């Protein structure tokens, strides 16, 4: 199973999702060989580490995302990953626009997959530390739910 988390910039939400989901799947499925990665739709921050506010928030909860580096999604991702998980509806629309016509990855919204709720993880980029904490909590809760579904095989990738 290969899972790619996607947001607009790949410096706030998706690196947090990558780090948190990796930690939760290690707890739920110790020693698993799942491939977990993240990427952005935009090119502004390619090569940059995650936003400092995200690094600090994650560290506060015992997760180190400081070594992650921003990259932009590209065509091979739509074939190499089983699941591409988007943070908001604009991400989904953009992914549907840029995906190759014969792409094989399932593209879905994070909170839809985790909780069957058609809702977004809000972009904290223009916000403050409290917004990063909110994102952390939403992503952690969703990651626990998704990891549990994978363990009990309740989730099938189409
Ligand atoms: P993200 O947040 O999509 O959660 O990484 C953003 C980060 C940077 C920008 C937009 C959103 N930006 O416009 O540079």
PDB file of N, CA and C in Angstrom, residues 6 10 33 40 46 53 62 66 68 74 79 83 94 99 106 111 119 129 131-132 146 149 152:
ATOM      1  N   UNK A   6      -1.696  15.098  -0.026  1.00  0.00           N
ATOM      2  CA  UNK A   6      -1.524  16.266  -0.887  1.00  0.00           C
ATOM      3  C   UNK A   6      -2.265  17.472  -0.308  1.00  0.00           C
ATOM      4  N   UNK A  10       2.347  21.989   0.394  1.00  0.00           N
ATOM      5  CA  UNK A  10       3.208  20.921   0.949  1.00  0.00           C
ATOM      6  C   UNK A  10       4.188  21.459   2.003  1.00  0.00           C
ATOM      7  N   UNK A  33       5.247  -2.148   5.856  1.00  0.00           N
ATOM      8  CA  UNK A  33       6.099  -1.634   4.779  1.00  0.00           C
ATOM      9  C   UNK A  33       5.349  -0.624   3.906  1.00  0.00           C
ATOM     10  N   UNK A  40       2.857  18.728  -2.892  1.00  0.00           N
ATOM     11  CA  UNK A  40       2.006  19.904  -3.046  1.00  0.00           C
ATOM     12  C   UNK A  40       1.549  20.062  -4.475  1.00  0.00           C
ATOM     13  N   UNK A  46       9.103  24.390  -3.237  1.00  0.00           N
ATOM     14  CA  UNK A  46       9.870  23.181  -3.561  1.00  0.00           C
ATOM     15  C   UNK A  46      11.247  23.229  -2.881  1.00  0.00           C
ATOM     16  N   UNK A  53       5.893  26.659  12.142  1.00  0.00           N
ATOM     17  CA  UNK A  53       4.780  26.487  13.090  1.00  0.00           C
ATOM     18  C   UNK A  53       4.301  25.039  13.114  1.00  0.00           C
ATOM     19  N   UNK A  62       5.566  15.163  20.032  1.00  0.00           N
ATOM     20  CA  UNK A  62       6.515  14.047  19.938  1.00  0.00           C
ATOM     21  C   UNK A  62       6.773  13.531  18.543  1.00  0.00           C
ATOM     22  N   UNK A  66      10.860  17.740  10.798  1.00  0.00           N
ATOM     23  CA  UNK A  66      11.794  18.778  10.334  1.00  0.00           C
ATOM     24  C   UNK A  66      12.631  18.351   9.131  1.00  0.00           C
ATOM     25  N   UNK A  68      11.558  16.645   6.536  1.00  0.00           N
ATOM     26  CA  UNK A  68      10.772  16.542   5.294  1.00  0.00           C
ATOM     27  C   UNK A  68      11.077  17.740   4.397  1.00  0.00           C
ATOM     28  N   UNK A  74       3.714  14.982  -9.352  1.00  0.00           N
ATOM     29  CA  UNK A  74       3.956  14.855 -10.785  1.00  0.00           C
ATOM     30  C   UNK A  74       3.297  13.589 -11.292  1.00  0.00           C
ATOM     31  N   UNK A  79       0.346   6.924 -10.624  1.00  0.00           N
ATOM     32  CA  UNK A  79       0.452   5.489 -10.910  1.00  0.00           C
ATOM     33  C   UNK A  79       1.151   4.746  -9.782  1.00  0.00           C
ATOM     34  N   UNK A  83      -3.345   5.404  -3.221  1.00  0.00           N
ATOM     35  CA  UNK A  83      -4.292   6.360  -2.661  1.00  0.00           C
ATOM     36  C   UNK A  83      -3.646   7.733  -2.597  1.00  0.00           C
ATOM     37  N   UNK A  94      -8.253  20.275  -8.270  1.00  0.00           N
ATOM     38  CA  UNK A  94      -6.970  20.455  -8.972  1.00  0.00           C
ATOM     39  C   UNK A  94      -6.373  19.087  -9.347  1.00  0.00           C
ATOM     40  N   UNK A  99      -4.452  15.136 -13.193  1.00  0.00           N
ATOM     41  CA  UNK A  99      -4.128  13.707 -13.258  1.00  0.00           C
ATOM     42  C   UNK A  99      -4.129  13.220 -14.712  1.00  0.00           C
ATOM     43  N   UNK A 106      -6.479   6.064  -6.522  1.00  0.00           N
ATOM     44  CA  UNK A 106      -7.758   6.564  -6.015  1.00  0.00           C
ATOM     45  C   UNK A 106      -7.504   7.923  -5.366  1.00  0.00           C
ATOM     46  N   UNK A 111     -10.923  13.554   5.302  1.00  0.00           N
ATOM     47  CA  UNK A 111     -11.977  13.349   6.304  1.00  0.00           C
ATOM     48  C   UNK A 111     -13.109  12.467   5.781  1.00  0.00           C
ATOM     49  N   UNK A 119     -15.781  16.977   4.480  1.00  0.00           N
ATOM     50  CA  UNK A 119     -15.283  18.226   5.057  1.00  0.00           C
ATOM     51  C   UNK A 119     -13.777  18.357   4.859  1.00  0.00           C
ATOM     52  N   UNK A 129      -0.566  29.894  15.507  1.00  0.00           N
ATOM     53  CA  UNK A 129      -0.209  28.603  16.101  1.00  0.00           C
ATOM     54  C   UNK A 129      -1.447  27.786  16.465  1.00  0.00           C
ATOM     55  N   UNK A 131      -4.151  27.586  14.903  1.00  0.00           N
ATOM     56  CA  UNK A 131      -4.687  26.927  13.707  1.00  0.00           C
ATOM     57  C   UNK A 131      -3.868  25.672  13.369  1.00  0.00           C
ATOM     58  N   UNK A 132      -2.565  25.728  13.627  1.00  0.00           N
ATOM     59  CA  UNK A 132      -1.734  24.536  13.408  1.00  0.00           C
ATOM     60  C   UNK A 132      -2.091  23.445  14.415  1.00  0.00           C
ATOM     61  N   UNK A 146      -8.176   6.116  10.071  1.00  0.00           N
ATOM     62  CA  UNK A 146      -7.765   5.485   8.814  1.00  0.00           C
ATOM     63  C   UNK A 146      -6.862   4.276   9.074  1.00  0.00           C
ATOM     64  N   UNK A 149      -8.961   1.433  10.153  1.00  0.00           N
ATOM     65  CA  UNK A 149      -9.670   0.829   9.025  1.00  0.00           C
ATOM     66  C   UNK A 149      -8.744  -0.074   8.213  1.00  0.00           C
ATOM     67  N   UNK A 152      -8.231  -3.376  10.169  1.00  0.00           N
ATOM     68  CA  UNK A 152      -9.374  -4.288  10.150  1.00  0.00           C
ATOM     69  C   UNK A 152      -9.878  -4.531   8.727  1.00  0.00           C
TER      70      UNK A 152
END
